[in-house]
Coordinates of C-alpha atoms and ligand atoms in Angstrom, one line a residue:
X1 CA 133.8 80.7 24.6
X2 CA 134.2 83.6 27.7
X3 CA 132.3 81.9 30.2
X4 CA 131.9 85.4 31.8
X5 CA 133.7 89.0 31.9
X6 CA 133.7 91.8 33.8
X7 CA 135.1 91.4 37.7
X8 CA 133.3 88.5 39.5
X9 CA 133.3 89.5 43.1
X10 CA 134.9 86.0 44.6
X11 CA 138.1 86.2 42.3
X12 CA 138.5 89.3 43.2
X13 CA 137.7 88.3 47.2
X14 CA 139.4 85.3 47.1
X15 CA 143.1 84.8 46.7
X16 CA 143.3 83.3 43.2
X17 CA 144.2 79.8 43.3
X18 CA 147.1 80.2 41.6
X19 CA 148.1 76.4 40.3
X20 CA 150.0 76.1 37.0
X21 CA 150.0 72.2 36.2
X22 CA 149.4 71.6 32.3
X23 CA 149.8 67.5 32.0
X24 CA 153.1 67.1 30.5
X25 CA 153.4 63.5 30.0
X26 CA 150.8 60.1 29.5
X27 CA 149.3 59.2 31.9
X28 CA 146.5 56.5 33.5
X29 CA 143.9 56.9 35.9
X30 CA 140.3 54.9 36.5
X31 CA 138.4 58.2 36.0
X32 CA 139.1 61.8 34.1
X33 CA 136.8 64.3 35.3
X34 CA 136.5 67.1 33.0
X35 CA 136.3 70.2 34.4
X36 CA 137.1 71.8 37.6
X37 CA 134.3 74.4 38.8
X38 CA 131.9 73.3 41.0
X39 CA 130.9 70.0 39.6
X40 CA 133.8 68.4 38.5
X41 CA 134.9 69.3 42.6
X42 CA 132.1 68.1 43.8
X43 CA 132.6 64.4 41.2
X44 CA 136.0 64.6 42.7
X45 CA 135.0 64.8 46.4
X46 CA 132.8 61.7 45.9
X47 CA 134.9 59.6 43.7
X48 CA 137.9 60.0 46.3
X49 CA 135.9 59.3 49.5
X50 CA 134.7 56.1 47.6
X51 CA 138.4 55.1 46.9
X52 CA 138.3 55.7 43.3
X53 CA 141.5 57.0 41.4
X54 CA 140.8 60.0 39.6
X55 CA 142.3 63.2 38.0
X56 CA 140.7 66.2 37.3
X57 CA 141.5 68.2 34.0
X58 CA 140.6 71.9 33.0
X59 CA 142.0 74.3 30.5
X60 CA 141.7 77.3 32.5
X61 CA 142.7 78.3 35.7
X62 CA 140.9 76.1 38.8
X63 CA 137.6 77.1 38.8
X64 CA 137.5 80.0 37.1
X65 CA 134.6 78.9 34.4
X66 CA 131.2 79.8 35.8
X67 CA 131.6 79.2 39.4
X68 CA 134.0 82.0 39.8
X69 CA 130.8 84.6 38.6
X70 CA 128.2 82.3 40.4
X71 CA 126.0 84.5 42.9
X72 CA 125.0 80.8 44.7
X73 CA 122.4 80.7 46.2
X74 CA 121.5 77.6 47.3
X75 CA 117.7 77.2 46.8
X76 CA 114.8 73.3 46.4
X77 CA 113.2 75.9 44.2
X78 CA 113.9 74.6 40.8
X79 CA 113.3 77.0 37.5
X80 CA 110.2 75.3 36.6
X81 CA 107.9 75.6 39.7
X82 CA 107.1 72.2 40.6
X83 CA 102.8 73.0 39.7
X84 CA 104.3 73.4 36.0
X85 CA 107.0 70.2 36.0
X86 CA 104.2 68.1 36.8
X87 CA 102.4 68.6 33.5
X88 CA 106.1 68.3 31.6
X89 CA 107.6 65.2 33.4
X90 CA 104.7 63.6 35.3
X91 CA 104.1 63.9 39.1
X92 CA 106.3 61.4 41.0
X93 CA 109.7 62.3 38.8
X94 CA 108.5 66.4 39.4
X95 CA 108.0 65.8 43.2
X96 CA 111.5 63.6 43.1
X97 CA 113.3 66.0 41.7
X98 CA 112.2 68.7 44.1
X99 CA 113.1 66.7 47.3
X100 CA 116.5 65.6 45.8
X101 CA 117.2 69.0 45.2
X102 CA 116.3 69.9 49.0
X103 CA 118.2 67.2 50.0
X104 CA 121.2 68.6 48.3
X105 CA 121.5 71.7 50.6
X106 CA 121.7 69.8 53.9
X107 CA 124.6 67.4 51.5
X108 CA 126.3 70.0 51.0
X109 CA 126.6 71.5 53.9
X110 CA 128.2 68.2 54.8
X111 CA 130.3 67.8 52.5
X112 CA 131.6 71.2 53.7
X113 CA 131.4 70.3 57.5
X114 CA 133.4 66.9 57.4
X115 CA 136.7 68.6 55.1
X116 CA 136.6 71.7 57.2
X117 CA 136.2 73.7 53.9
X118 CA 134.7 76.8 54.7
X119 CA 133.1 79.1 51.7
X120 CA 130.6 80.9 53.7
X121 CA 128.1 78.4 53.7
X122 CA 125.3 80.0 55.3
X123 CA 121.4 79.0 55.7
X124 CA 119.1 81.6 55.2
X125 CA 115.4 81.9 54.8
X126 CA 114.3 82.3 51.1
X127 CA 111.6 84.7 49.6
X128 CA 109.5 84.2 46.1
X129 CA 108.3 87.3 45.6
X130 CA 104.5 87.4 43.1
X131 CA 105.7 89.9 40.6
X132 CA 102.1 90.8 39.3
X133 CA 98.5 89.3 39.8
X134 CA 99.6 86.5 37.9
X135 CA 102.2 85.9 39.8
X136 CA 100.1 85.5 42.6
X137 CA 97.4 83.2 41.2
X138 CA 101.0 81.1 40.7
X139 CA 102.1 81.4 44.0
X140 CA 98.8 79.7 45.7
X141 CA 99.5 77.4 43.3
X142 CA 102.4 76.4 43.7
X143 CA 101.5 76.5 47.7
X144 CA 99.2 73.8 47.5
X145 CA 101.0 71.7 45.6
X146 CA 104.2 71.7 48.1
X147 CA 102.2 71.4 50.8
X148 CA 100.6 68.0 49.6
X149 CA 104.3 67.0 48.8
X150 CA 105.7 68.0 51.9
X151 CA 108.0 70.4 51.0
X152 CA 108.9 73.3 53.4
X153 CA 107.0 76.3 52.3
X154 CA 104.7 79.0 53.9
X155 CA 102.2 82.0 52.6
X156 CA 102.7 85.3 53.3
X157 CA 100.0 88.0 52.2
X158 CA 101.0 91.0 50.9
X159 CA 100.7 92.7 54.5
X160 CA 102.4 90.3 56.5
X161 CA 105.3 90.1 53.8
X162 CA 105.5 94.0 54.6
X163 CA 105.8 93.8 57.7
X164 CA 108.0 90.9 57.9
X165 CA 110.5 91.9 55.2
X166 CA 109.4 95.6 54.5
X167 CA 108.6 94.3 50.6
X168 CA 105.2 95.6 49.3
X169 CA 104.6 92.8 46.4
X170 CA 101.0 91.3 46.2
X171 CA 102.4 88.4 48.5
X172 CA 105.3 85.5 48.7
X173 CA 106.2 81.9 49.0
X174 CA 108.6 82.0 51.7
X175 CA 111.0 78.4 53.1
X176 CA 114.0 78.4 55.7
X177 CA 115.7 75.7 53.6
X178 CA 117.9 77.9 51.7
X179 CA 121.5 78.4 51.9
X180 CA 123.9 80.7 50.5
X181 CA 127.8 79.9 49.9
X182 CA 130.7 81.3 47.4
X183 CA 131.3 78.5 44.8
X184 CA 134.9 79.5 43.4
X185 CA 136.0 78.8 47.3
X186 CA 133.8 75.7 47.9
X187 CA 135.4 74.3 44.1
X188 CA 139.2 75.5 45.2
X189 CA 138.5 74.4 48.8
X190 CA 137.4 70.7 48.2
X191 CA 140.3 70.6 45.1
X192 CA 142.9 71.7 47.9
X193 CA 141.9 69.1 50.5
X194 CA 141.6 66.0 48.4
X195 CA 145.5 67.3 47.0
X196 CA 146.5 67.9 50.1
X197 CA 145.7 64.5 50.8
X198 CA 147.4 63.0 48.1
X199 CA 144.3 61.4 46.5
X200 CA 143.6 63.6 43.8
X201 CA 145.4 64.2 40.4
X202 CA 144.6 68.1 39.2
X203 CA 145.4 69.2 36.2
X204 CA 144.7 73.2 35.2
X205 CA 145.3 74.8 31.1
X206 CA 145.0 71.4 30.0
X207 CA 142.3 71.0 27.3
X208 CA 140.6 67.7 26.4
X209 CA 140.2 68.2 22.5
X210 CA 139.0 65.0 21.5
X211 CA 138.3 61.1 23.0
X212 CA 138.3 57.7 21.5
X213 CA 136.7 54.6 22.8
X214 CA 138.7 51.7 23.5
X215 CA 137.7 48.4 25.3
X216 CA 137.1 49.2 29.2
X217 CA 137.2 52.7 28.6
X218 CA 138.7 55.7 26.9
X219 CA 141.6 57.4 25.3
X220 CA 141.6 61.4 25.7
X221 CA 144.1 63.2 23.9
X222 CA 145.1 66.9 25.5
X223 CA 145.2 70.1 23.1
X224 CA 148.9 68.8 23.3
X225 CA 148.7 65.4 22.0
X226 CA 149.3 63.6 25.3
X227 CA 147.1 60.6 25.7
X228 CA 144.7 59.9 29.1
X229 CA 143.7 56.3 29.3
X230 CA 140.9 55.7 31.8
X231 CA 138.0 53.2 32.4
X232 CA 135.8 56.3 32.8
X233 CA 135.0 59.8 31.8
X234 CA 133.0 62.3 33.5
X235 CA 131.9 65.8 31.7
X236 CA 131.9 68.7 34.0
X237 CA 132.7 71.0 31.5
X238 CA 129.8 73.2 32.2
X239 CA 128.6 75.1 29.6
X240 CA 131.0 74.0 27.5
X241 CA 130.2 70.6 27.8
X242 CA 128.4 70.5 24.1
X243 CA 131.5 69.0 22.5
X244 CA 131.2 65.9 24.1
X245 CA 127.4 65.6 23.5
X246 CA 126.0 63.7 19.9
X247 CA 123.1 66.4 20.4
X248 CA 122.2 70.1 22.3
X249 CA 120.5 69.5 25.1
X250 CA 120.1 73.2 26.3
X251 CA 119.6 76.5 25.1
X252 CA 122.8 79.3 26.8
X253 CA 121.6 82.3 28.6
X254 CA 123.4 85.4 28.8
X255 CA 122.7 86.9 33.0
X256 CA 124.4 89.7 34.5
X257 CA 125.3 90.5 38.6
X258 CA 126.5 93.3 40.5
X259 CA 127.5 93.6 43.7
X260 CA 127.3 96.7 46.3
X261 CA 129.5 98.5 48.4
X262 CA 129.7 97.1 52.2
X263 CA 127.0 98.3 54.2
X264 CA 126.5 98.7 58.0
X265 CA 124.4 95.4 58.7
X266 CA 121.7 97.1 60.5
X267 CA 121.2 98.6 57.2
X268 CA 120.5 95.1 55.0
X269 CA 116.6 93.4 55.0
X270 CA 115.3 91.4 57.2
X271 CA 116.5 87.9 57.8
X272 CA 119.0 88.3 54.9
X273 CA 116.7 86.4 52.9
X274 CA 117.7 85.2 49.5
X275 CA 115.3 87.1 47.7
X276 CA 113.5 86.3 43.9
X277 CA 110.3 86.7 42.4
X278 CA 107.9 85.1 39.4
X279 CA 108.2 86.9 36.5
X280 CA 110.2 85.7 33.9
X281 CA 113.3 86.2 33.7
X282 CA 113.4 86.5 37.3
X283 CA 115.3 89.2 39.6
X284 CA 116.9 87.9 42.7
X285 CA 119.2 89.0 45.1
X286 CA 121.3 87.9 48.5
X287 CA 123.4 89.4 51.1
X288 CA 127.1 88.4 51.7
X289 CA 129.6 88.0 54.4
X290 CA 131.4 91.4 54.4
X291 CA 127.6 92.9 54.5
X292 CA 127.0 93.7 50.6
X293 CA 124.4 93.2 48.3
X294 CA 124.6 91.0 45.2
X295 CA 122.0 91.1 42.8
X296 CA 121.3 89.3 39.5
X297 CA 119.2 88.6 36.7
X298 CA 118.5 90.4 33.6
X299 CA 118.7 87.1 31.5
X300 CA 118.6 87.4 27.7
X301 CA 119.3 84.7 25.2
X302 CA 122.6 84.1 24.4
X303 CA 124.2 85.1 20.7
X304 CA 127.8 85.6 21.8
X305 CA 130.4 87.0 24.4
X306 CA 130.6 90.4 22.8
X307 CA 127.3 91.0 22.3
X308 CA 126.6 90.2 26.4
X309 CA 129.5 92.3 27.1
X310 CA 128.5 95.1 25.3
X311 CA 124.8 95.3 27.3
X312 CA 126.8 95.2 30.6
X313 CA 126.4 98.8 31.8
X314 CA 123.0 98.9 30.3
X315 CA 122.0 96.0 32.3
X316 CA 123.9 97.6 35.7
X317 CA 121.7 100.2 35.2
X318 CA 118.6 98.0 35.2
X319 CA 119.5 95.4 38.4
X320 CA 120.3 98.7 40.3
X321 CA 116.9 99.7 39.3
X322 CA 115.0 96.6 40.4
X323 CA 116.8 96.3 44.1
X324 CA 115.4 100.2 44.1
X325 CA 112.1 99.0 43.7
X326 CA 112.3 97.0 46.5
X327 CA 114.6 98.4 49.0
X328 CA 114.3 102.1 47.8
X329 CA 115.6 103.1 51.6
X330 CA 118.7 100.8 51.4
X331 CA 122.2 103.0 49.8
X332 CA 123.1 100.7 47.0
X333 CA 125.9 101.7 44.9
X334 CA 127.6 99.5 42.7
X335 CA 131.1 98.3 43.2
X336 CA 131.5 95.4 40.5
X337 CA 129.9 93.8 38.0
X338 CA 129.6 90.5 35.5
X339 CA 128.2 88.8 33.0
X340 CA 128.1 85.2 32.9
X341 CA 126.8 82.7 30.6
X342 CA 123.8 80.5 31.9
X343 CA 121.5 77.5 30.4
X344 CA 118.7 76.0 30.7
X345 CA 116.7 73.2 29.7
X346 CA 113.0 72.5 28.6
X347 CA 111.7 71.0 31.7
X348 CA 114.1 72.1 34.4
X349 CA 116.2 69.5 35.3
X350 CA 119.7 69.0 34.8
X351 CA 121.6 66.0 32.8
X352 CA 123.4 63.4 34.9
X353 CA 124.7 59.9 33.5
X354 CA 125.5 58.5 30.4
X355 CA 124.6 59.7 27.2
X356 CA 122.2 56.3 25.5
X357 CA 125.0 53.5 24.1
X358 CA 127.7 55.1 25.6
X359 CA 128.3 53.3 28.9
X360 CA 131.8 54.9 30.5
X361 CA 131.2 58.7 29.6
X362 CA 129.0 60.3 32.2
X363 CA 127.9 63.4 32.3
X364 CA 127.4 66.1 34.9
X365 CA 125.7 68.8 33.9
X366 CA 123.9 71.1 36.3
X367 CA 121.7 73.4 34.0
X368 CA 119.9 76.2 35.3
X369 CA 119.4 78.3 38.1
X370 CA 120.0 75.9 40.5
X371 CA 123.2 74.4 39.0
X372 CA 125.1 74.0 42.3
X373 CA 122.7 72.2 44.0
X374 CA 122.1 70.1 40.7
X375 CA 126.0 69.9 40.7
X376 CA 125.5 68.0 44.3
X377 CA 123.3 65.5 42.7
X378 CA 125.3 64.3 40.0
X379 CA 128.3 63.6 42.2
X380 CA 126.2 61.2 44.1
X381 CA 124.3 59.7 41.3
X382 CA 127.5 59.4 39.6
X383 CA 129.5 58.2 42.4
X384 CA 126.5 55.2 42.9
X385 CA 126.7 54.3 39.2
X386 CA 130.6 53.9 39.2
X387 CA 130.4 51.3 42.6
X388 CA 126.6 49.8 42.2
X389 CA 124.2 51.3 44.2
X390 CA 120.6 52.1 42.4
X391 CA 120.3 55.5 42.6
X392 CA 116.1 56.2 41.6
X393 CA 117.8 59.7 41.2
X394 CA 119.4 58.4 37.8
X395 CA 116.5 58.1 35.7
X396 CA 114.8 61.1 36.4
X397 CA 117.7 63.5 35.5
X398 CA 119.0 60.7 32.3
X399 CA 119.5 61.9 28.9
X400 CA 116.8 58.6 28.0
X401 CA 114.4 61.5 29.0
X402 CA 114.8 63.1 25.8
X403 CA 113.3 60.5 24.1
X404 CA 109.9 60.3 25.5
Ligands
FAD1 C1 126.0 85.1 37.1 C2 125.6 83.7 37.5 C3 124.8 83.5 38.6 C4 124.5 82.2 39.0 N1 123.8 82.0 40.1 C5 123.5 80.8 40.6 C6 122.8 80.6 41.8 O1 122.5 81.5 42.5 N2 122.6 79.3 42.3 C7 123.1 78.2 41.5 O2 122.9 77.1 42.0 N3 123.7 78.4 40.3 C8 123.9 79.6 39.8 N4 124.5 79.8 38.7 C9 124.9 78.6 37.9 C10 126.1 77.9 38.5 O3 127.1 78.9 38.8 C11 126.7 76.9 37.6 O4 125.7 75.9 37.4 C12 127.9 76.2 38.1 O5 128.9 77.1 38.5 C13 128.4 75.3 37.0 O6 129.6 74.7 37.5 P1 130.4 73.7 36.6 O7 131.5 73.2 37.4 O8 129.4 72.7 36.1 O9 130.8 74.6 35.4 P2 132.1 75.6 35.3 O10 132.3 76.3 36.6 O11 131.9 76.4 34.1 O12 133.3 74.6 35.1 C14 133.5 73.9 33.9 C15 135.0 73.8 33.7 O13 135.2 72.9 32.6 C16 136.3 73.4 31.9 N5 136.3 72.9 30.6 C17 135.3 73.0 29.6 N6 135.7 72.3 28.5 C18 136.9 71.7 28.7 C19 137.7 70.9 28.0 N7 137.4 70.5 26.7 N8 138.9 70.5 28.5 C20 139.2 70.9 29.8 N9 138.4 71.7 30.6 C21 137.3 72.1 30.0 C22 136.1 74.9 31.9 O14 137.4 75.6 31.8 C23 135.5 75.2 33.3 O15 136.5 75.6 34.3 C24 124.9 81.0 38.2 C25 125.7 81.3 37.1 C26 126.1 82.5 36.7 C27 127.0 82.7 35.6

């Protein structure tokens, strides 16, 4: 499957990571992470500061699945508002979920600080925009339930969101928890330090085609025929991950992004706010570094690459539209544009751990619009799992979930 097409703005920004290093020969290591976007970084990053040998393994180029066409934005906001989570998963795991995926921000921004890896992090203040009336009703909501959970969130009427952020929308949720980064650096960055410090096996165009179970672990065998004997495995195969799962767990979205030509930076919105709203599927935009504008949304289910590819200019046409709605005194004109593939699941939340029966294969799979910052989680809860610590995180996010 094309995990996305078109010219994603950070392989075109960054220098491609340009690392040819197909496995050529056996080899044996305590844990294979699958995958080298985000997630299987991020798995990496954790596994090595524990100690743990590990190699990563991907059949493309580093990174270059969906991180390289990720707009990240780093948001607690989960698809599912946390008013409507609470009537699919109960209360305490809704309200768990939300403040682990807070918590995830400030862990990455760690993670970022103490390697001196440096994609662009940024913290910005984050807008949810009431598309409608409806929208609205959700918003107070939604308020009143953060508030009595203690999640950082304030109301803005429709005229004091005008004349804050010169938006006229029937009001807004707004927080100063977000944050803002570029994934395919973060993913390269963290990939090049932990080499760099000799602690880390990576393997690029090396596809795991199939796995056997063995006692204390598992035998992978490469698109070549070379065998990978570990103790563990870990799934960060994004989207693609559905070859190692018994069952779907998610349903793949087509989305779409553009980004602007630079503008002078008097010229962007106030606060630079990461910027969405509540209808369904939702618009949202951000600001970058060199002073464009990246927009997304436009979601549509997912049949197949060519059929996403072929609404691409359709769909240009439509995001340009939207930011013009907003920010009709902002120039805007388009200098690339994407399409990516996208998931989601029923209530929200992303699948970390081991599939039921199937102790030493752990999954990492960060569905949804928050996928970074679910990527965060599952290196930790994975990390705990693999040395011992209870992680309360685990069973909230677990495939066992599915059963209920
Ligand atoms: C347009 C767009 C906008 C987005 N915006 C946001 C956002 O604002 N905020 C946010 O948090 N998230 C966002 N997301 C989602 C986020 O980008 C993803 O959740 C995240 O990048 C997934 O990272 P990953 O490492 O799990 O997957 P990927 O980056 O896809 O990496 C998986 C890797 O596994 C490799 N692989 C797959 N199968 C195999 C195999 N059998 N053998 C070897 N290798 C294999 C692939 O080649 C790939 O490189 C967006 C996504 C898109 C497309």
């Amino acid at each position: 499957m094309d995990l996305h097409s078109g010219l994603p703005y950070w392989i075109v920004k960054n220098q491609l990571f340009n690392y040819h290093h197909p496995l050529k020969e056996a080899c044996t290591v305590d844990v294979a992470i699958i995958g080298s976007g985000i997630t299987g970084a991020l798995v990496a990053h954790e596994l090595c500061l524990a100690g743990i040998s590990c190699a990563v393994f991907d059949k493309r180029t580093i990174a270059t699945g969906s991180t390289g066409a990720s707009t990240a934005q780093l948001q607690y906001e989960i698809d599912v508002p946390l008013s409507a989570m609470i009537d699919k998963v109960g209360e305490s795991a809704s309200v768990t979920a939300y403040h682990a995926s807070l918590q995830s921000i400030t862990d990455l921004e760690q993670v970022f600080e103490s390697t001196g890896v440096h994609p662009n992090f940024k913290r910005v203040s984050s807008l949810f925009l009431a598309s409608n009336q409806s929208g609205f009703r959700l918003l107070e909501r939604e308020y009143e339930v953060r508030r009595r959970h203690n999640l950082p969130v304030s109301f803005l009427h429709a005229d004091a969101l005008l004349a804050a952020h010169r938006i006229e929308a029937p009001g807004a949720l707004k927080n100063t928890a977000a944050a803002q980064m570029d994934s395919y650096s973060a993913a390269t960055g963290l990939l090049k330090y932990h080499r760099k410090k000799s602690d880390l096996l990576l393997f690029s165009h090396t596809e795991i085609v199939s796995y056997q179970e063995r006692k204390g672990g598992y035998e992978l065998l490469t698109g070549e025929g070379i065998p990978i004997s570990c103790k563990y495995v870990v799934v960060a195969a994004g989207f693609e991950a559905g070859q190692f799962l018994p069952k779907q767990v998610m349903d793949l979205i087509s989305t779409y992004a553009l980004i602007s030509q630079p503008v002078q930076p008097s010229q962007l919105w106030p606060e630079r706010s990461l910027i969405w709203e509540t209808a369904t599927p939702y618009f949202y935009m951000r600001t970058t570094s060199d002073n464009r504008m990246m927009v997304g949304g436009e979601d549509v289910p997912f049949r197949n690459p060519e059929r996403r590819d072929r609404l691409l200019r359709w769909k240009i046409k439509r995001l340009e539209r939207k930011f013009r709605e907003v920010y009709p005194e902002i120039p805007f004109v388009v200098d690339m544009a994407w399409c990516g593939t996208f998931s989601s699941t029923k209530d929200g939340l992303p699948f970390i751990g081991p599939w039921p029966g199937k102790k030493r294969m752990h999954f990492a799979l960060g569905y949804g619009g928050n996928g970074i910052t679910f990527s965060m989680i599952a290196a930790q809860v994975i990390k705990n799992k693999l040395v011992g610590v209870k992680d309360e995180r685990e069973k909230i996010f677990g495939f066992e979930r599915l059963g209920r």
